[in-house]
XYZ file of C-alpha atoms in Angstrom:
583
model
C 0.000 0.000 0.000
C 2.784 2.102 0.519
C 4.381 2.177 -2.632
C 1.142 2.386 -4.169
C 0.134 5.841 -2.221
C 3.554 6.949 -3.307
C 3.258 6.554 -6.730
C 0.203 7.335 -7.323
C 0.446 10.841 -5.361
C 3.606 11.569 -5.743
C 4.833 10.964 -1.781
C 8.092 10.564 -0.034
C 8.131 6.667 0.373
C 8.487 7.483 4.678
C 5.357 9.887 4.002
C 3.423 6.857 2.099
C 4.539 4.291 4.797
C 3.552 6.790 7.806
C 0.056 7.017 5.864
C -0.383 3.783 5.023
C 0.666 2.557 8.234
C -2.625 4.887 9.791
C -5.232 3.228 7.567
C -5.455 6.188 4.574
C -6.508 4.626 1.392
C -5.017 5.781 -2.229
C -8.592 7.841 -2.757
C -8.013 9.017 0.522
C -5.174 10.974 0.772
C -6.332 14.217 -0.865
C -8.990 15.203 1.353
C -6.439 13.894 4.299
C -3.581 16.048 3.556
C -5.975 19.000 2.869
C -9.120 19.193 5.175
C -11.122 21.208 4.066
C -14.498 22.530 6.065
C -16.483 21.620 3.001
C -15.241 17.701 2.989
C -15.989 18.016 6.863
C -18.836 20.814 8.098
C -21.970 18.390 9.304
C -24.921 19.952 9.283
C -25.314 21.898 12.570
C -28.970 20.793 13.287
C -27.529 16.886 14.016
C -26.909 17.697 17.209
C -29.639 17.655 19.701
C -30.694 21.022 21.249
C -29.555 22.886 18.583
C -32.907 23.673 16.472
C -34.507 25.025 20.156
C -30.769 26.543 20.916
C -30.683 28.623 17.345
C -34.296 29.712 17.847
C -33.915 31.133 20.910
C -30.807 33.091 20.199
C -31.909 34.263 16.931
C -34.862 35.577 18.829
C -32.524 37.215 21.286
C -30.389 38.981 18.647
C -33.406 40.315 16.824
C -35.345 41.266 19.975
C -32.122 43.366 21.126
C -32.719 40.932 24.527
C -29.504 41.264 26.756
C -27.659 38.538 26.065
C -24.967 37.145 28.571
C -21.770 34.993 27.796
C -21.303 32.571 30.484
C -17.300 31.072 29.891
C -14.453 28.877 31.423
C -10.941 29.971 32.219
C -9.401 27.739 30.135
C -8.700 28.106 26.510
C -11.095 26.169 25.571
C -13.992 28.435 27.666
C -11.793 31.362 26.748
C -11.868 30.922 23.277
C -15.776 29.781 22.759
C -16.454 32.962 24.729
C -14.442 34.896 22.241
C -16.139 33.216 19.281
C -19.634 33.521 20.429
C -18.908 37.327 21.552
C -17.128 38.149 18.382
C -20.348 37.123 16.354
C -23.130 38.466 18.657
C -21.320 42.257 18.397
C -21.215 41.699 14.538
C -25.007 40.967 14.491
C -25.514 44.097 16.972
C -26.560 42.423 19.926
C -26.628 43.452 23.471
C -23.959 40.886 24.680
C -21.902 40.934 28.439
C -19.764 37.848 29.503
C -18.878 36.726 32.536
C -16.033 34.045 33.803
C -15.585 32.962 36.935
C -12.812 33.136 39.448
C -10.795 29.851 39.683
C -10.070 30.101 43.257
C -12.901 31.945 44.588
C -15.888 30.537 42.146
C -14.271 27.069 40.885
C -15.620 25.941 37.494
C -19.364 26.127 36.018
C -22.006 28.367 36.578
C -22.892 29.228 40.303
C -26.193 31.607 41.826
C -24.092 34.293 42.731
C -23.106 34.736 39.335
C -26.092 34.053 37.666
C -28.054 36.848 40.002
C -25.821 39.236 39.263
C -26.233 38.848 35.839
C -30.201 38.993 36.390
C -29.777 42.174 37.965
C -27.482 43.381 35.050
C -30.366 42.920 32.707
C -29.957 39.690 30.694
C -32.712 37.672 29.329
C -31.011 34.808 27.801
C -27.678 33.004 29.398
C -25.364 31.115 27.191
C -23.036 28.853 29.302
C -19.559 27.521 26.817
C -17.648 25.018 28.176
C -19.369 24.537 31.484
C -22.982 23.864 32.594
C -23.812 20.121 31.800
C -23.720 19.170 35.299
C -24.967 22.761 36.640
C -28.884 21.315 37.980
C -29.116 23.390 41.078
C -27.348 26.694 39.560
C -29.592 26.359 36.409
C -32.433 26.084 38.737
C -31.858 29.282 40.233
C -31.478 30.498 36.942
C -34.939 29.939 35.624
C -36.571 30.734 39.378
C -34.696 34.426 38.633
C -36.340 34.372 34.737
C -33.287 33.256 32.985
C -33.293 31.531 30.285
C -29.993 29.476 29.463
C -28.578 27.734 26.387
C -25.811 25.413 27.471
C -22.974 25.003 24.883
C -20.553 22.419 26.058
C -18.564 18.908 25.567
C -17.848 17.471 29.013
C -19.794 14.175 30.393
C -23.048 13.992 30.677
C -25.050 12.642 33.891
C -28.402 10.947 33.405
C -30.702 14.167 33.902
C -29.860 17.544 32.200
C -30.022 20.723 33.577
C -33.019 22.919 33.734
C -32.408 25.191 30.149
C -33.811 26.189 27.087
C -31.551 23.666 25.185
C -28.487 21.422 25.857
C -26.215 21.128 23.174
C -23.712 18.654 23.815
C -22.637 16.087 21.396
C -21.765 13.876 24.244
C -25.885 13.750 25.731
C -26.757 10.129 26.416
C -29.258 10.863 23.498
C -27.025 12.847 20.620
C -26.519 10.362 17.917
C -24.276 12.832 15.634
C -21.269 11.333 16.282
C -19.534 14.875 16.785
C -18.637 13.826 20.508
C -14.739 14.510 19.843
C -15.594 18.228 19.563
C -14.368 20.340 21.824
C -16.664 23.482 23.082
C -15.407 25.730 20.759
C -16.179 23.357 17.597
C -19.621 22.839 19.423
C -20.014 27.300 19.752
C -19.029 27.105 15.958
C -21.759 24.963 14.968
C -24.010 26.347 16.629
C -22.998 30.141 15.395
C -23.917 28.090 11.292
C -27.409 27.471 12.632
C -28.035 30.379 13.801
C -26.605 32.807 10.955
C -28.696 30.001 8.905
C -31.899 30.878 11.139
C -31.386 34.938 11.232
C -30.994 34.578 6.946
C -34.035 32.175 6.142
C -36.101 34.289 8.598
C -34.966 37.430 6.651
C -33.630 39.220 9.996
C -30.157 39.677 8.953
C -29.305 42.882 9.359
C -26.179 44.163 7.459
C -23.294 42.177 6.189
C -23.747 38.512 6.944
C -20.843 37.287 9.844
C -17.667 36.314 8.767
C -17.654 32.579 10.552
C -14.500 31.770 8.825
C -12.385 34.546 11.168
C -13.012 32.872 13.422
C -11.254 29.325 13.065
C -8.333 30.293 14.300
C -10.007 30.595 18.161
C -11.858 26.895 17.664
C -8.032 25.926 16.265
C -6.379 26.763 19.086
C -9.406 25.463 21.666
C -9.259 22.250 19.887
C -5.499 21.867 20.440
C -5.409 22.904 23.875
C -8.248 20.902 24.916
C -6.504 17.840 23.904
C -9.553 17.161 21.342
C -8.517 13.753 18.914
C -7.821 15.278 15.660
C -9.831 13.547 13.993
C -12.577 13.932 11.105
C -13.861 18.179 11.181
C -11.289 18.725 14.258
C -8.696 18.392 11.796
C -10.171 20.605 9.173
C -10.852 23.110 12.411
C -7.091 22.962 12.700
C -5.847 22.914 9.651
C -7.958 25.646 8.299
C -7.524 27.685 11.811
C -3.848 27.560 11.410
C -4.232 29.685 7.918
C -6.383 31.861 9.481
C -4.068 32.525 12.721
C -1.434 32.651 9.932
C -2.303 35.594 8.507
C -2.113 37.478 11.694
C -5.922 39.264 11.488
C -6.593 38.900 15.382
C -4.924 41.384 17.226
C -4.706 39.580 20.079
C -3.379 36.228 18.476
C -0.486 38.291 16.932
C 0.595 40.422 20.304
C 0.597 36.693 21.758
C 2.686 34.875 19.231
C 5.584 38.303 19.297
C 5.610 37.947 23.240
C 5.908 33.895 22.945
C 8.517 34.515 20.449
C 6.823 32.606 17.347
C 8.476 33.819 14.378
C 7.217 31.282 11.688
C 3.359 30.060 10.397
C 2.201 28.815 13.515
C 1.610 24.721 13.688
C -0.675 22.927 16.064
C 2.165 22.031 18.553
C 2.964 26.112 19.308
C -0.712 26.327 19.837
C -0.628 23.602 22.617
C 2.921 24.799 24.416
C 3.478 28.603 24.020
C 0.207 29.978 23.153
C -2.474 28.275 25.237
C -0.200 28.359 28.250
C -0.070 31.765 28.351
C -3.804 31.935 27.881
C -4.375 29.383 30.528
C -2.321 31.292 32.804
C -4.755 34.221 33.698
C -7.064 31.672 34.673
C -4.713 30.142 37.025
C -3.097 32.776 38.629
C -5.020 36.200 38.091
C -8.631 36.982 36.375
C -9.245 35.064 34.133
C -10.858 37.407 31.672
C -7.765 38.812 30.457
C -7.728 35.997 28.457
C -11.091 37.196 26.653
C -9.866 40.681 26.318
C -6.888 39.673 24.549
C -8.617 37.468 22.157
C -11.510 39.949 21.600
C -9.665 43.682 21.315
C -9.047 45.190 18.323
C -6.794 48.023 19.763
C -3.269 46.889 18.756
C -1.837 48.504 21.911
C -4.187 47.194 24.191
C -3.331 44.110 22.758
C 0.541 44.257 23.006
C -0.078 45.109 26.777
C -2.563 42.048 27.406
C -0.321 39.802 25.835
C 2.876 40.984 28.013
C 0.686 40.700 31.040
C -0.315 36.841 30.188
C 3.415 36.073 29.697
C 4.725 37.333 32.729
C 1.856 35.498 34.526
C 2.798 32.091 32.464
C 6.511 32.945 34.418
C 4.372 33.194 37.856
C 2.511 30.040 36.704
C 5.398 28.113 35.874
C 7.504 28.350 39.223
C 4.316 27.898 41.003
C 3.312 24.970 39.335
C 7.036 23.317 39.680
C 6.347 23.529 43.399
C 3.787 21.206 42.824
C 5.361 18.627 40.880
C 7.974 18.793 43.086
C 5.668 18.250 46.270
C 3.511 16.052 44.959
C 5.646 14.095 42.965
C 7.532 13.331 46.616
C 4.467 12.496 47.807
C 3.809 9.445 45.417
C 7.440 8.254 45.218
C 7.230 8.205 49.310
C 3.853 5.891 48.669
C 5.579 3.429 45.894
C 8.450 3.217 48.652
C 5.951 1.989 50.906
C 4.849 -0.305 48.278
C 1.637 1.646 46.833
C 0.190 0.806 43.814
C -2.862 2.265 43.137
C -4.408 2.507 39.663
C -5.208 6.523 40.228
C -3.096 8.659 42.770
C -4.994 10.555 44.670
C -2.623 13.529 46.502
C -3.716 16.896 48.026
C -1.701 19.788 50.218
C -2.165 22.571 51.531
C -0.402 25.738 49.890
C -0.778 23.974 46.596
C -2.073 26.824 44.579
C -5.487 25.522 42.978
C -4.486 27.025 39.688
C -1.702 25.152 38.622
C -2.865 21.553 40.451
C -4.053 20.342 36.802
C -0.789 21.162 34.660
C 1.103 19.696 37.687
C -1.504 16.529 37.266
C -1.032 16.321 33.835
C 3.722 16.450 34.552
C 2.756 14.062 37.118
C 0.410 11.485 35.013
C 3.664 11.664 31.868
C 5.961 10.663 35.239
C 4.093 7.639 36.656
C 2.500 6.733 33.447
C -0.853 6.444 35.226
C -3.994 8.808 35.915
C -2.770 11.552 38.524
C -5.321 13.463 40.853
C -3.510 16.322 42.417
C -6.035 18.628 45.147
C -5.569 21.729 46.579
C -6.344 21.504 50.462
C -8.138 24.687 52.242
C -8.328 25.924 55.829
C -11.832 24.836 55.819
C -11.323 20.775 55.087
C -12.358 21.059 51.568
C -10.371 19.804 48.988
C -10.319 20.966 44.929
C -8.230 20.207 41.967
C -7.992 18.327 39.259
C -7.188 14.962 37.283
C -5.724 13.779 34.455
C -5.496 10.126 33.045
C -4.227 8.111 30.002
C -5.443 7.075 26.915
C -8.211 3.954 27.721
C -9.065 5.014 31.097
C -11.898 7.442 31.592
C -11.202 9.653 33.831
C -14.334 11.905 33.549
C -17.149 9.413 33.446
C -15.382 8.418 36.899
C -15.683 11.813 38.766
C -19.182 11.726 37.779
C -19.674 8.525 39.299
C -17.752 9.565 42.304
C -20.112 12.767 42.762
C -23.087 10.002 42.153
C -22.071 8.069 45.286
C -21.941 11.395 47.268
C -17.525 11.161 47.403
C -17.270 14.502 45.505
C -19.309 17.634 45.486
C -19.035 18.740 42.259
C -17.103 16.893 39.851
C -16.900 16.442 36.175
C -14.880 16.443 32.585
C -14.289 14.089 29.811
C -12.040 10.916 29.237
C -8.473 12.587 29.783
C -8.887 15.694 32.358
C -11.694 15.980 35.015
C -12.511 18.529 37.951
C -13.725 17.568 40.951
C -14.365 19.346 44.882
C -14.688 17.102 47.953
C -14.296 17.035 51.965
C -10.959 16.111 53.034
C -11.800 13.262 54.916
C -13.309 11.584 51.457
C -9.796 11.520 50.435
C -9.298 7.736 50.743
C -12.465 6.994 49.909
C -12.123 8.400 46.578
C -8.539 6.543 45.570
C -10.457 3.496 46.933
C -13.154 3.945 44.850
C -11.189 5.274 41.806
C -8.725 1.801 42.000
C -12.362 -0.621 42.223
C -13.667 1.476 39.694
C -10.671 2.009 36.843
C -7.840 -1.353 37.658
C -8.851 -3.023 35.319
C -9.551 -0.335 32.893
C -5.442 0.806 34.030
C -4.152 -2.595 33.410
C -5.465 -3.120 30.067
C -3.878 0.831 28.974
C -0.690 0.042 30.828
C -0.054 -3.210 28.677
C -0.565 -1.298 25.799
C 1.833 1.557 26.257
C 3.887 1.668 23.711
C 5.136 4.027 21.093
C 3.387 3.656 18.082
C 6.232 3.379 15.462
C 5.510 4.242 12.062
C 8.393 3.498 9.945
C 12.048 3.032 9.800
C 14.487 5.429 8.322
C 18.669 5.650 8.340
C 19.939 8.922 8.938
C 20.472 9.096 5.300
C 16.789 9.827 4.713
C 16.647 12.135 7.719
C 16.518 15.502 5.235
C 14.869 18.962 5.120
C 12.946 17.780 2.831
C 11.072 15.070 4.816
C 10.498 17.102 7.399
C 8.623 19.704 5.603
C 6.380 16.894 4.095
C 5.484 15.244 7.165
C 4.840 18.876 8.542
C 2.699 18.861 5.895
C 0.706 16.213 6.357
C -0.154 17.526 9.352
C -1.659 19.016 12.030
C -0.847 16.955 14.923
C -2.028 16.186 18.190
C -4.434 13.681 20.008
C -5.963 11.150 17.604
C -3.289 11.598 15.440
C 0.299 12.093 16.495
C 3.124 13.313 15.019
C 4.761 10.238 13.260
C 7.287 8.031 15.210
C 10.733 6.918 13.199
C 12.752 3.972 14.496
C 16.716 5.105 13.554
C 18.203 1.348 14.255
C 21.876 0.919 15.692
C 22.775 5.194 15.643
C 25.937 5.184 17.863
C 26.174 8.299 19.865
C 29.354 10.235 18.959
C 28.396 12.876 21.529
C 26.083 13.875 24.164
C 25.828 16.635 26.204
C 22.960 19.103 28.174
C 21.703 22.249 27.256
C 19.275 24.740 27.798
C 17.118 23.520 30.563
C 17.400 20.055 31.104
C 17.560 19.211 27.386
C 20.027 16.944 26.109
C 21.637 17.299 22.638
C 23.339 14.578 20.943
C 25.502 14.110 17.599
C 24.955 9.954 16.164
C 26.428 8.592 13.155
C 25.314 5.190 11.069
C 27.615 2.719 9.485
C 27.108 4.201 6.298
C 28.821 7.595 7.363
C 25.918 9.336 7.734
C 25.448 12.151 10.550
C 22.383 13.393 12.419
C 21.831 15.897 15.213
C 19.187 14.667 18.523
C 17.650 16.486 21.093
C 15.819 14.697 23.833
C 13.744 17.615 25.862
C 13.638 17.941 29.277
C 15.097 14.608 29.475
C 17.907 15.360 32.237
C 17.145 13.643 35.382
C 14.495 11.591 34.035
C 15.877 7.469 33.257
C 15.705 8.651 29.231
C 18.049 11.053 29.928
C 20.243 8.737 32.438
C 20.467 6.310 29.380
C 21.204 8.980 26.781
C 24.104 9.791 28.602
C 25.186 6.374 29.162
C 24.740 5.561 25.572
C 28.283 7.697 24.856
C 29.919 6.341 22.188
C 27.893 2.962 21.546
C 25.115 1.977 19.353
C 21.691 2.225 20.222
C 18.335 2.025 18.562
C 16.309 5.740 18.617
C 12.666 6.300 18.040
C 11.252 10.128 17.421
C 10.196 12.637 15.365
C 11.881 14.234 12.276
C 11.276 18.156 13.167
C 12.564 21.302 10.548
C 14.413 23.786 13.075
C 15.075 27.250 11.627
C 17.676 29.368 13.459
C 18.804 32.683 12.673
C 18.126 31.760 9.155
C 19.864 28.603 8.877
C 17.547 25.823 8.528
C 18.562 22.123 9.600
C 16.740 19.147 10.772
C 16.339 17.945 14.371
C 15.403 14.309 15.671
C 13.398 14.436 18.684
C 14.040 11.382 20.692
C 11.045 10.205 22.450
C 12.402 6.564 23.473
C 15.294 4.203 23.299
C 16.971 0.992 23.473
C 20.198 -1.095 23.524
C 21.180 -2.418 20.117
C 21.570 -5.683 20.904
C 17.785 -5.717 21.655
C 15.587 -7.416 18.709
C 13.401 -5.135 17.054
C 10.409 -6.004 17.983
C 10.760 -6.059 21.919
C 11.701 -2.466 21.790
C 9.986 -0.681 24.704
C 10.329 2.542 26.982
C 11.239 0.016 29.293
C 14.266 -0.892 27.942
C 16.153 2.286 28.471
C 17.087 1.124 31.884
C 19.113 -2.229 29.742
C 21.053 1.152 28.475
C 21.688 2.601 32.159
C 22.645 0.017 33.018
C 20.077 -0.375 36.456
């Protein structure tokens, strides 16, 4: 199949065997490399709620009603707010937003809020990101004469909130099969329907919205979210990139010059120097400097938002590496004690709540297991958040949890989850998470493995290559960056740079020469075996990357994994880079 997809399109034979290897078929690999909206866009009205959802805020646009924006401090919250705020002011409508305090409000829709929007005048509340699991605040809601639209993604419990409509393509009842949309692809849709409703009712007024503008916000909410790119994500993405290419939102571009992104942005800067920064007003300040940014059209105001969200992503990175720290001590003081749960469950107090779910997710990439890290307060409450592994579900868990009366409030989606408990339910919750999910762990945990897609000698490791594969991208979950197994390299040199990267120089027996970097790998048993791997042979597995520098343009291998030489092939595992240390 290989050779067949490269002959007949024309592909580098490591490009046809990476596509091959993923299942894309010769007729295929047109619409694959290019996603395009109009291969992808469903029609909006699939998804349940969203004929009574589009009704109701066509109604409110035309009516002038005062319209509130309910988000998320996230990126993913951020960004849907932006979207859905961006199109209601180009329709002329009355339109405020609100997003809660991390610390002081935690996550979803709460009375407080929701009064003082009633008393601000709104009509209609549109919740993005949040409210699936809101009953009781949703109650108040329509006891105060609020109606509420809930645009969202996370899990679903068996009875929906009091509100006008639900949309969620992950209701127990929504058979559109759009459930790997994040909130932002789920605001998008929804904005189609109702630009469709406002034109077939003939109450567009003016120029009809520009819904295209605004892909690169659902791009970059997609990414962050960790949504599989897969099916219309990856036309989001793709199609998002060009738009955040061209630099249009002023907000986007003041981001990318403070984050240092000199090139056409690709889906990884998205998840690792833009949507931290945005992230990081959630987690450490208000979180609606996120919105500002992504909504201003004042260049200046933008340049000074974006400086302001990078020196917070400085505050949020020392405060969240006093997390890891503590609560990675934590767990290696428990597997000492011979612990082996199939979650970890760990909490302190001082942790600040707004970096508990990056640490969770360092943690979870440490331990190679699910990772619940909780903030502990003076009064015996406990909040934070979780984040698991491919295969175990760590959102459908929390809500079980909050079912059985262990958490509060609680919920999320397969990979991250929130949750707020007493602190004496602490042990009751691992307990119940290791019934619940050991099984589910065991089966993941035999099957981690890199994925590799091909094989390649250094020979083949070219500029060239790497702009193809970048090209037959984007990446992220659901489809990863491809994996390249460089058999029997021998490290020439090795050394550390930067902070706590390793950089290494390996050679083939046919002469050829390749440069490495392994990131963040000192101190971790990668790096230990990296380093031990001076001047013998080992087998490599990673990515082929372009890196331009000062204009000079070369090509990196990013080692993910490795392994002695003498190993066979096939028994190749992350394991193995302890044979190479040596331990």
């Amino acid at each position: 199949m290989a050779a067949l997809l490269a002959q007949r399109h024309g592909l580098d034979e490591a490009v046809a065997a990476f596509l091959a290897g993923r299942g894309v078929g010769v007729e295929d690999v047109p619409r694959f490399l290019e996603p395009k909206l109009q291969h992808w866009l469903p029609d909006p009205f699939v998804l349940r709620g969203m004929k009574e959802a589009a009704a109701r805020l066509a109604k409110a646009i035309v009516t002038r009603e005062r319209i509130a924006v309910f988000g998320d401090y996230d990126v993913d919250g951020t960004c849907s707010a932006a979207l859905l705020v961006d199109f209601l002011e180009g329709v002329g409508a009355d339109v405020l937003t609100y997003v809660p305090n991390r610390m002081t409000e935690g996550y979803g829709p709460n009375e407080k809020a929701l009064g003082q929007l009633a008393d601000a005048g709104a009509g209609l509340v549109i919740t993005v990101d949040c409210g699936t699991t809101a009953r009781d605040p949703l109650a108040r809601a329509r006891d105060l004469g609020l109606d509420v639209i809930v645009l969202d993604h996370h899990k679903v419990e068996e009875t929906l909130p009091p509100a006008v409509a639900v949309v969620n393509p992950n209701r127990l009842d929504d058979d559109s099969g759009l459930g790997h949309l994040c909130a932002a692809g789920v605001v998008f849709l929804t904005l189609v329907a109702v630009r469709r409703q406002l034109r077939e009712s003939g109450q567009l007024a003016g120029p009809e919205a520009d819904l295209m503008a605004g892909l690169d916000l659902v791009a970059l909410a997609t990414v962050c979210d960790m949504a599989p790119l897969v099916g219309l994500n990856r036309a989001f993405v793709a199609q998002g990139l060009k738009v955040m290419a061209r630099r249009g939102r002023p907000g986007l571009a003041a981001l990318a010059d403070v984050a240092g992104l000199k090139t056409s942005p690709q889906s990884w800067h998205l998840a690792f120097l833009l949507g931290p920064r945005i992230n990081a007003a959630g987690r450490v300040a208000e979180a609606d400097i996120g919105l500002q940014l992504l909504t201003t059209r004042d260049e200046g105001k933008a340049r000074e938002l974006a400086m302001r969200l990078d020196a917070l992503n400085r505050e949020r990175q020392a405060l969240e590496q006093e997390v890891v720290e503590a609560a990675g001590a934590v767990i290696d003081r428990r597997i000492a004690q011979g612990e082996d749960p199939a979650v970890w469950v760990v909490a302190g107090r001082g942790w600040h709540p707004g970096v508990v779910g990056i640490a969770a997710q360092r943690l979870v990439q440490r331990f190679g297991r699910p990772v619940v890290v909780l903030s502990l307060d003076e009064e015996g409450q406990a909040a934070g958040s979780a984040r698991s592994i491919a295969g175990v579900d760590i959102g459908q868990a929390v809500i079980a949890a909050r079912a059985q009366g262990l958490v509060m409030k609680g919920g999320g989606h397969p990979m991250a989850a929130g949750m707020t408990l007493r602190a004496d339910m602490l042990s009751r919750l691992e307990a119940f998470f290791d019934a619940r999910l050991a099984s589910d762990f065991a089966r993941a945990a035999a099957r981690q493995e890199l994925a590799i897609d091909a094989a390649l000698g250094l020979s083949g490791v070219r500029v060239e290559l790497a702009e193809a594969l970048a090209a037959a991208g984007p990446y992220g979950v659901g489809h990863p960056a491809p994996r390249f197994l460089l058999p029997a390299v021998r490290v020439v040199k090795v050394e550390e740079v930067g902070n706590g990267h390793l950089r290494l120089v390996v050679t083939d027996e046919g002469g050829s020469r390749g440069l490495a970097i392994a990131f963040r790998a000192a101190g971790e048993p990668l790096g230990a075996a990296l380093l031990a791997a001076h001047g013998q042979r080992i087998h490599l597995v990673g990515q082929i990357k372009r890196n331009e520098w000062q204009g000079r343009v070369r090509v990196d291998i990013v080692v993910e994994d490795a392994a002695p030489a003498h190993l066979p092939l096939e028994v190749i595992s992350r394991q193995a880079v302890e044979d190479i240390a040596g331990e």
